[in-house]
Amino acid sequence: MAQKVLYAIYWKTKRFLAPSLEYAQVFYEELLFSRVTPDICWLELGCGHRVLSPWRQSEEHALVSGCRHVIGVDACLPALRAHSSIRERVVGDISHLPFSGESFDLVTANMVVEHLSDPLAQFCEIRRILKPQHCCAHY
């Protein structure tokens, strides 16, 4: 009940305090739609049980079905089992990804980086599995 009241206050005051403020996930979704194409292999790190917010299920389905191949990786088996859009899911650790080098065109990690235990080593591992032409893309 209290959460509902707080959300109502937020939405009423947002338009006065910060009318151009956007939810960060809006930008993430837009970026995904600009990068996910029919010819890519995509790895979603820390995929949990969904790629996008729950109310964006149709958009998530469009993204996942819009590429050649997508794999989700997460350390949490129950979350992977609950994932409804990515069919190929792997229990794994970002420090030691179970994929050959240069296997993926796109690697994403939504709300994951802040949980990394050794970011430098883990980003090196991500770089290992990325195809060279996509490792230094300009956004």
Short mmCIF file of C-alpha atoms in Angstrom, two decimals, residues 43-46 73-74 90-101 104 107 122-130:
data_model
loop_
_atom_site.label_atom_id
_atom_site.label_comp_id
_atom_site.label_asym_id
_atom_site.label_seq_id
_atom_site.Cartn_x
_atom_site.Cartn_y
_atom_site.Cartn_z
CA LEU A 43 25.21 -13.05 -25.27
CA GLU A 44 23.16 -11.57 -22.43
CA LEU A 45 25.26 -11.71 -19.24
CA GLY A 46 23.43 -11.83 -15.94
CA VAL A 73 24.19 -16.55 -18.80
CA ASP A 74 23.53 -16.18 -15.10
CA VAL A 90 23.71 -21.35 -19.26
CA VAL A 91 24.66 -21.29 -15.60
CA GLY A 92 27.99 -19.55 -15.60
CA ASP A 93 30.49 -17.16 -14.13
CA ILE A 94 31.52 -14.04 -16.05
CA SER A 95 35.12 -14.70 -14.99
CA HIS A 96 35.20 -17.99 -16.93
CA LEU A 97 32.70 -17.98 -19.77
CA PRO A 98 32.21 -21.40 -21.39
CA PHE A 99 32.50 -20.15 -24.97
CA SER A 100 35.20 -20.12 -27.63
CA GLY A 101 37.03 -16.90 -28.35
CA PHE A 104 29.66 -13.24 -30.16
CA VAL A 107 27.51 -8.92 -25.32
CA GLN A 122 35.85 -10.01 -16.23
CA PHE A 123 35.92 -7.39 -18.99
CA CYS A 124 39.01 -9.12 -20.42
CA GLU A 125 36.98 -12.35 -20.48
CA ILE A 126 34.13 -10.55 -22.26
CA ARG A 127 36.63 -9.13 -24.76
CA ARG A 128 37.91 -12.67 -25.41
CA ILE A 129 34.51 -13.90 -26.58
CA LEU A 130 33.64 -10.79 -28.64
#
